[in-house]
Amino acid sequence: TKLGNKAKLYWHKKGLTADDMATLAMILQTNALPRMREIDLPNNNLGDAGVQALCEGLGHQASLLKPVRLGLFNTNIGDAGVQALCEYLGHHGALLLELDLSYNHIRSQGAAALAAPLRKHPALKKLLLTGCEIGDEGVASLFANLGKDDFKALEWLWLKANQITDAGMATLRSEE
């Protein structure tokens, strides 16, 4: 099957880099992957530049269909990558069902930055932020002062292996 006919792109431990993501971004912009609904790139060293390129490609994807699953598990995302994701999520992908950013350098500042754009995704069912160096402040930023439709569909929230104390867990319980 040709890549253009696939609905899911799963490239695990392929040694992908920022240059590879720039190439993928160009392909997305030409609508060569019109059926692509899931992008899962775990355990690659994309880094901030790779995530920026991917988000650029997704944001300018010619197809009206946007991914419903974006998996960036352990891809070396830092502050600039989080910012690129925030910009993409804030303007595109309102049908996003699952986002996996586990084992990246999101930290509390990144969680705070992601809060507003993620709340624009009413269909988001899974949010995986395992091992992202998030502390109590990050949890509070994500879930404080929720509107009635914020995270309404959220069924799975994975926050294990972070720096969340009992106080952070209390924040989560109070927002239920």
PDB file of C-alpha atoms in Angstrom:
ATOM      1  CA  THR A   1       0.000   0.000   0.000  1.00  0.00           C
ATOM      2  CA  LYS A   2       1.250   3.436  -0.799  1.00  0.00           C
ATOM      3  CA  LEU A   3       1.827   5.853   2.063  1.00  0.00           C
ATOM      4  CA  GLY A   4      -0.729   8.259   0.582  1.00  0.00           C
ATOM      5  CA  ASN A   5      -3.549   5.771   1.142  1.00  0.00           C
ATOM      6  CA  LYS A   6      -2.749   5.101   4.777  1.00  0.00           C
ATOM      7  CA  ALA A   7      -4.744   6.540   7.647  1.00  0.00           C
ATOM      8  CA  LYS A   8      -2.038   5.928  10.237  1.00  0.00           C
ATOM      9  CA  LEU A   9       1.621   6.834  10.225  1.00  0.00           C
ATOM     10  CA  TYR A  10       3.517   4.868  12.866  1.00  0.00           C
ATOM     11  CA  TRP A  11       7.284   5.314  12.821  1.00  0.00           C
ATOM     12  CA  HIS A  12       8.730   3.927  16.063  1.00  0.00           C
ATOM     13  CA  LYS A  13      12.496   4.202  16.646  1.00  0.00           C
ATOM     14  CA  LYS A  14      13.238   5.084  13.044  1.00  0.00           C
ATOM     15  CA  GLY A  15      15.991   7.560  13.878  1.00  0.00           C
ATOM     16  CA  LEU A  16      13.871  10.434  12.607  1.00  0.00           C
ATOM     17  CA  THR A  17      15.334  13.911  12.883  1.00  0.00           C
ATOM     18  CA  ALA A  18      14.277  17.495  12.314  1.00  0.00           C
ATOM     19  CA  ASP A  19      15.236  17.142   8.636  1.00  0.00           C
ATOM     20  CA  ASP A  20      12.895  14.177   8.279  1.00  0.00           C
ATOM     21  CA  MET A  21      10.094  16.208   9.851  1.00  0.00           C
ATOM     22  CA  ALA A  22      10.755  19.067   7.427  1.00  0.00           C
ATOM     23  CA  THR A  23      10.316  16.568   4.593  1.00  0.00           C
ATOM     24  CA  LEU A  24       7.123  15.195   6.143  1.00  0.00           C
ATOM     25  CA  ALA A  25       5.866  18.767   6.548  1.00  0.00           C
ATOM     26  CA  MET A  26       6.370  19.411   2.838  1.00  0.00           C
ATOM     27  CA  ILE A  27       4.480  16.214   2.012  1.00  0.00           C
ATOM     28  CA  LEU A  28       1.598  17.213   4.299  1.00  0.00           C
ATOM     29  CA  GLN A  29       1.403  20.615   2.656  1.00  0.00           C
ATOM     30  CA  THR A  30       0.982  19.062  -0.793  1.00  0.00           C
ATOM     31  CA  ASN A  31      -1.944  16.926   0.367  1.00  0.00           C
ATOM     32  CA  ALA A  32      -0.056  13.760  -0.547  1.00  0.00           C
ATOM     33  CA  LEU A  33      -1.399  12.154   2.641  1.00  0.00           C
ATOM     34  CA  PRO A  34      -5.103  13.063   2.424  1.00  0.00           C
ATOM     35  CA  ARG A  35      -6.317  10.199   4.631  1.00  0.00           C
ATOM     36  CA  MET A  36      -3.734  10.551   7.385  1.00  0.00           C
ATOM     37  CA  ARG A  37      -5.641  10.615  10.677  1.00  0.00           C
ATOM     38  CA  GLU A  38      -3.057   9.294  13.133  1.00  0.00           C
ATOM     39  CA  ILE A  39       0.549  10.364  13.408  1.00  0.00           C
ATOM     40  CA  ASP A  40       2.600   8.422  15.918  1.00  0.00           C
ATOM     41  CA  LEU A  41       6.359   9.031  16.020  1.00  0.00           C
ATOM     42  CA  PRO A  42       7.535   7.580  19.354  1.00  0.00           C
ATOM     43  CA  ASN A  43      11.154   7.261  20.415  1.00  0.00           C
ATOM     44  CA  ASN A  44      12.681   9.454  17.737  1.00  0.00           C
ATOM     45  CA  ASN A  45      14.983  12.407  18.317  1.00  0.00           C
ATOM     46  CA  LEU A  46      12.798  15.012  16.632  1.00  0.00           C
ATOM     47  CA  GLY A  47      13.703  17.750  19.081  1.00  0.00           C
ATOM     48  CA  ASP A  48      12.183  21.195  19.031  1.00  0.00           C
ATOM     49  CA  ALA A  49      13.105  21.830  15.397  1.00  0.00           C
ATOM     50  CA  GLY A  50      11.442  18.592  14.292  1.00  0.00           C
ATOM     51  CA  VAL A  51       8.244  19.311  16.182  1.00  0.00           C
ATOM     52  CA  GLN A  52       8.201  22.866  14.842  1.00  0.00           C
ATOM     53  CA  ALA A  53       8.502  21.530  11.273  1.00  0.00           C
ATOM     54  CA  LEU A  54       5.795  18.915  11.870  1.00  0.00           C
ATOM     55  CA  CYS A  55       3.402  21.497  13.323  1.00  0.00           C
ATOM     56  CA  GLU A  56       4.085  23.812  10.393  1.00  0.00           C
ATOM     57  CA  GLY A  57       3.219  21.021   7.976  1.00  0.00           C
ATOM     58  CA  LEU A  58       0.101  20.027   9.895  1.00  0.00           C
ATOM     59  CA  GLY A  59      -1.023  23.637  10.113  1.00  0.00           C
ATOM     60  CA  HIS A  60      -0.723  24.101   6.369  1.00  0.00           C
ATOM     61  CA  GLN A  61      -1.999  20.659   5.439  1.00  0.00           C
ATOM     62  CA  ALA A  62      -4.096  21.067   2.326  1.00  0.00           C
ATOM     63  CA  SER A  63      -6.601  18.421   3.397  1.00  0.00           C
ATOM     64  CA  LEU A  64      -9.488  19.473   5.581  1.00  0.00           C
ATOM     65  CA  LEU A  65      -8.899  16.305   7.574  1.00  0.00           C
ATOM     66  CA  LYS A  66      -6.532  16.814  10.460  1.00  0.00           C
ATOM     67  CA  PRO A  67      -5.030  14.114  12.659  1.00  0.00           C
ATOM     68  CA  VAL A  68      -7.222  12.815  15.460  1.00  0.00           C
ATOM     69  CA  ARG A  69      -4.223  11.252  17.208  1.00  0.00           C
ATOM     70  CA  LEU A  70      -0.834  12.846  17.616  1.00  0.00           C
ATOM     71  CA  GLY A  71       1.752  10.706  19.370  1.00  0.00           C
ATOM     72  CA  LEU A  72       5.079  12.328  20.207  1.00  0.00           C
ATOM     73  CA  PHE A  73       6.198  10.024  23.019  1.00  0.00           C
ATOM     74  CA  ASN A  74       9.878  10.511  23.935  1.00  0.00           C
ATOM     75  CA  THR A  75      10.803  12.771  21.034  1.00  0.00           C
ATOM     76  CA  ASN A  76      13.001  15.279  22.900  1.00  0.00           C
ATOM     77  CA  ILE A  77      10.509  18.149  22.936  1.00  0.00           C
ATOM     78  CA  GLY A  78      11.485  21.226  24.940  1.00  0.00           C
ATOM     79  CA  ASP A  79      10.247  24.798  25.272  1.00  0.00           C
ATOM     80  CA  ALA A  80      10.323  25.709  21.572  1.00  0.00           C
ATOM     81  CA  GLY A  81       8.579  22.466  20.617  1.00  0.00           C
ATOM     82  CA  VAL A  82       5.876  23.097  23.214  1.00  0.00           C
ATOM     83  CA  GLN A  83       5.379  26.590  21.795  1.00  0.00           C
ATOM     84  CA  ALA A  84       4.986  25.168  18.273  1.00  0.00           C
ATOM     85  CA  LEU A  85       2.441  22.647  19.556  1.00  0.00           C
ATOM     86  CA  CYS A  86       0.547  25.425  21.331  1.00  0.00           C
ATOM     87  CA  GLU A  87       0.323  27.437  18.131  1.00  0.00           C
ATOM     88  CA  TYR A  88      -0.822  24.419  16.117  1.00  0.00           C
ATOM     89  CA  LEU A  89      -3.334  23.237  18.733  1.00  0.00           C
ATOM     90  CA  GLY A  90      -4.686  26.745  19.172  1.00  0.00           C
ATOM     91  CA  HIS A  91      -5.589  27.086  15.501  1.00  0.00           C
ATOM     92  CA  HIS A  92      -6.045  23.570  14.130  1.00  0.00           C
ATOM     93  CA  GLY A  93      -7.098  20.075  14.902  1.00  0.00           C
ATOM     94  CA  ALA A  94     -10.352  20.744  16.756  1.00  0.00           C
ATOM     95  CA  LEU A  95     -11.152  17.054  16.296  1.00  0.00           C
ATOM     96  CA  LEU A  96      -8.060  15.890  18.183  1.00  0.00           C
ATOM     97  CA  LEU A  97      -8.986  12.832  20.246  1.00  0.00           C
ATOM     98  CA  GLU A  98      -5.611  11.857  21.668  1.00  0.00           C
ATOM     99  CA  LEU A  99      -2.347  13.638  22.407  1.00  0.00           C
ATOM    100  CA  ASP A 100       0.671  11.789  23.785  1.00  0.00           C
ATOM    101  CA  LEU A 101       3.567  13.987  24.868  1.00  0.00           C
ATOM    102  CA  SER A 102       4.953  11.559  27.438  1.00  0.00           C
ATOM    103  CA  TYR A 103       8.636  11.594  28.350  1.00  0.00           C
ATOM    104  CA  ASN A 104       9.393  15.014  26.943  1.00  0.00           C
ATOM    105  CA  HIS A 105      10.658  18.140  28.706  1.00  0.00           C
ATOM    106  CA  ILE A 106       7.246  19.801  29.078  1.00  0.00           C
ATOM    107  CA  ARG A 107       7.678  20.922  32.711  1.00  0.00           C
ATOM    108  CA  SER A 108       5.134  23.079  34.532  1.00  0.00           C
ATOM    109  CA  GLN A 109       5.717  26.050  32.223  1.00  0.00           C
ATOM    110  CA  GLY A 110       4.885  23.930  29.193  1.00  0.00           C
ATOM    111  CA  ALA A 111       1.777  22.521  30.862  1.00  0.00           C
ATOM    112  CA  ALA A 112       0.654  26.076  31.580  1.00  0.00           C
ATOM    113  CA  ALA A 113       1.236  27.047  27.943  1.00  0.00           C
ATOM    114  CA  LEU A 114      -0.676  23.992  26.682  1.00  0.00           C
ATOM    115  CA  ALA A 115      -3.699  24.629  28.925  1.00  0.00           C
ATOM    116  CA  ALA A 116      -5.506  27.190  26.767  1.00  0.00           C
ATOM    117  CA  PRO A 117      -5.052  25.480  23.385  1.00  0.00           C
ATOM    118  CA  LEU A 118      -5.986  22.060  24.769  1.00  0.00           C
ATOM    119  CA  ARG A 119      -9.221  23.436  26.170  1.00  0.00           C
ATOM    120  CA  LYS A 120     -10.217  24.306  22.572  1.00  0.00           C
ATOM    121  CA  HIS A 121     -10.413  20.595  21.774  1.00  0.00           C
ATOM    122  CA  PRO A 122     -13.844  19.470  22.953  1.00  0.00           C
ATOM    123  CA  ALA A 123     -13.372  15.920  21.661  1.00  0.00           C
ATOM    124  CA  LEU A 124     -10.043  15.261  23.446  1.00  0.00           C
ATOM    125  CA  LYS A 125     -10.388  11.873  25.150  1.00  0.00           C
ATOM    126  CA  LYS A 126      -6.785  10.979  26.003  1.00  0.00           C
ATOM    127  CA  LEU A 127      -4.046  13.258  27.272  1.00  0.00           C
ATOM    128  CA  LEU A 128      -0.812  11.495  28.117  1.00  0.00           C
ATOM    129  CA  LEU A 129       1.805  13.544  29.948  1.00  0.00           C
ATOM    130  CA  THR A 130       3.718  10.800  31.739  1.00  0.00           C
ATOM    131  CA  GLY A 131       7.268  11.671  32.789  1.00  0.00           C
ATOM    132  CA  CYS A 132       7.120  15.274  31.591  1.00  0.00           C
ATOM    133  CA  GLU A 133       8.676  16.929  34.672  1.00  0.00           C
ATOM    134  CA  ILE A 134       5.333  18.571  35.523  1.00  0.00           C
ATOM    135  CA  GLY A 135       4.834  19.793  39.078  1.00  0.00           C
ATOM    136  CA  ASP A 136       1.898  21.062  41.082  1.00  0.00           C
ATOM    137  CA  GLU A 137       1.935  24.425  39.288  1.00  0.00           C
ATOM    138  CA  GLY A 138       1.596  22.702  35.937  1.00  0.00           C
ATOM    139  CA  VAL A 139      -1.367  20.639  37.098  1.00  0.00           C
ATOM    140  CA  ALA A 140      -3.005  23.746  38.503  1.00  0.00           C
ATOM    141  CA  SER A 141      -2.470  25.590  35.218  1.00  0.00           C
ATOM    142  CA  LEU A 142      -3.996  22.794  33.171  1.00  0.00           C
ATOM    143  CA  PHE A 143      -7.090  22.271  35.273  1.00  0.00           C
ATOM    144  CA  ALA A 144      -7.840  25.378  37.344  1.00  0.00           C
ATOM    145  CA  ASN A 145     -10.944  27.408  36.525  1.00  0.00           C
ATOM    146  CA  LEU A 146     -12.315  24.996  33.943  1.00  0.00           C
ATOM    147  CA  GLY A 147     -15.283  26.118  31.874  1.00  0.00           C
ATOM    148  CA  LYS A 148     -18.287  23.817  31.601  1.00  0.00           C
ATOM    149  CA  ASP A 149     -17.073  22.369  28.280  1.00  0.00           C
ATOM    150  CA  ASP A 150     -13.327  22.272  29.038  1.00  0.00           C
ATOM    151  CA  PHE A 151     -11.995  18.719  28.911  1.00  0.00           C
ATOM    152  CA  LYS A 152     -15.595  17.513  28.816  1.00  0.00           C
ATOM    153  CA  ALA A 153     -14.727  14.372  26.815  1.00  0.00           C
ATOM    154  CA  LEU A 154     -11.465  13.612  28.658  1.00  0.00           C
ATOM    155  CA  GLU A 155     -11.475   9.972  29.740  1.00  0.00           C
ATOM    156  CA  TRP A 156      -7.759   9.264  30.184  1.00  0.00           C
ATOM    157  CA  LEU A 157      -5.261  11.538  31.864  1.00  0.00           C
ATOM    158  CA  TRP A 158      -1.852  10.052  32.496  1.00  0.00           C
ATOM    159  CA  LEU A 159       0.420  12.082  34.737  1.00  0.00           C
ATOM    160  CA  LYS A 160       2.525   9.389  36.384  1.00  0.00           C
ATOM    161  CA  ALA A 161       6.279   9.838  36.854  1.00  0.00           C
ATOM    162  CA  ASN A 162       6.001  13.611  37.250  1.00  0.00           C
ATOM    163  CA  GLN A 163       6.764  15.877  40.202  1.00  0.00           C
ATOM    164  CA  ILE A 164       3.192  16.130  41.445  1.00  0.00           C
ATOM    165  CA  THR A 165       2.678  16.122  45.205  1.00  0.00           C
ATOM    166  CA  ASP A 166      -0.436  15.534  47.283  1.00  0.00           C
ATOM    167  CA  ALA A 167      -1.272  19.233  46.808  1.00  0.00           C
ATOM    168  CA  GLY A 168      -1.287  18.787  43.024  1.00  0.00           C
ATOM    169  CA  MET A 169      -3.480  15.722  43.339  1.00  0.00           C
ATOM    170  CA  ALA A 170      -5.863  17.734  45.496  1.00  0.00           C
ATOM    171  CA  THR A 171      -6.123  20.246  42.657  1.00  0.00           C
ATOM    172  CA  LEU A 172      -7.124  17.446  40.294  1.00  0.00           C
ATOM    173  CA  ARG A 173      -9.719  16.102  42.704  1.00  0.00           C
ATOM    174  CA  SER A 174     -11.241  19.542  43.223  1.00  0.00           C
ATOM    175  CA  GLU A 175     -11.735  19.977  39.481  1.00  0.00           C
ATOM    176  CA  GLU A 176     -13.619  16.699  38.994  1.00  0.00           C
TER     177      GLU A 176
END
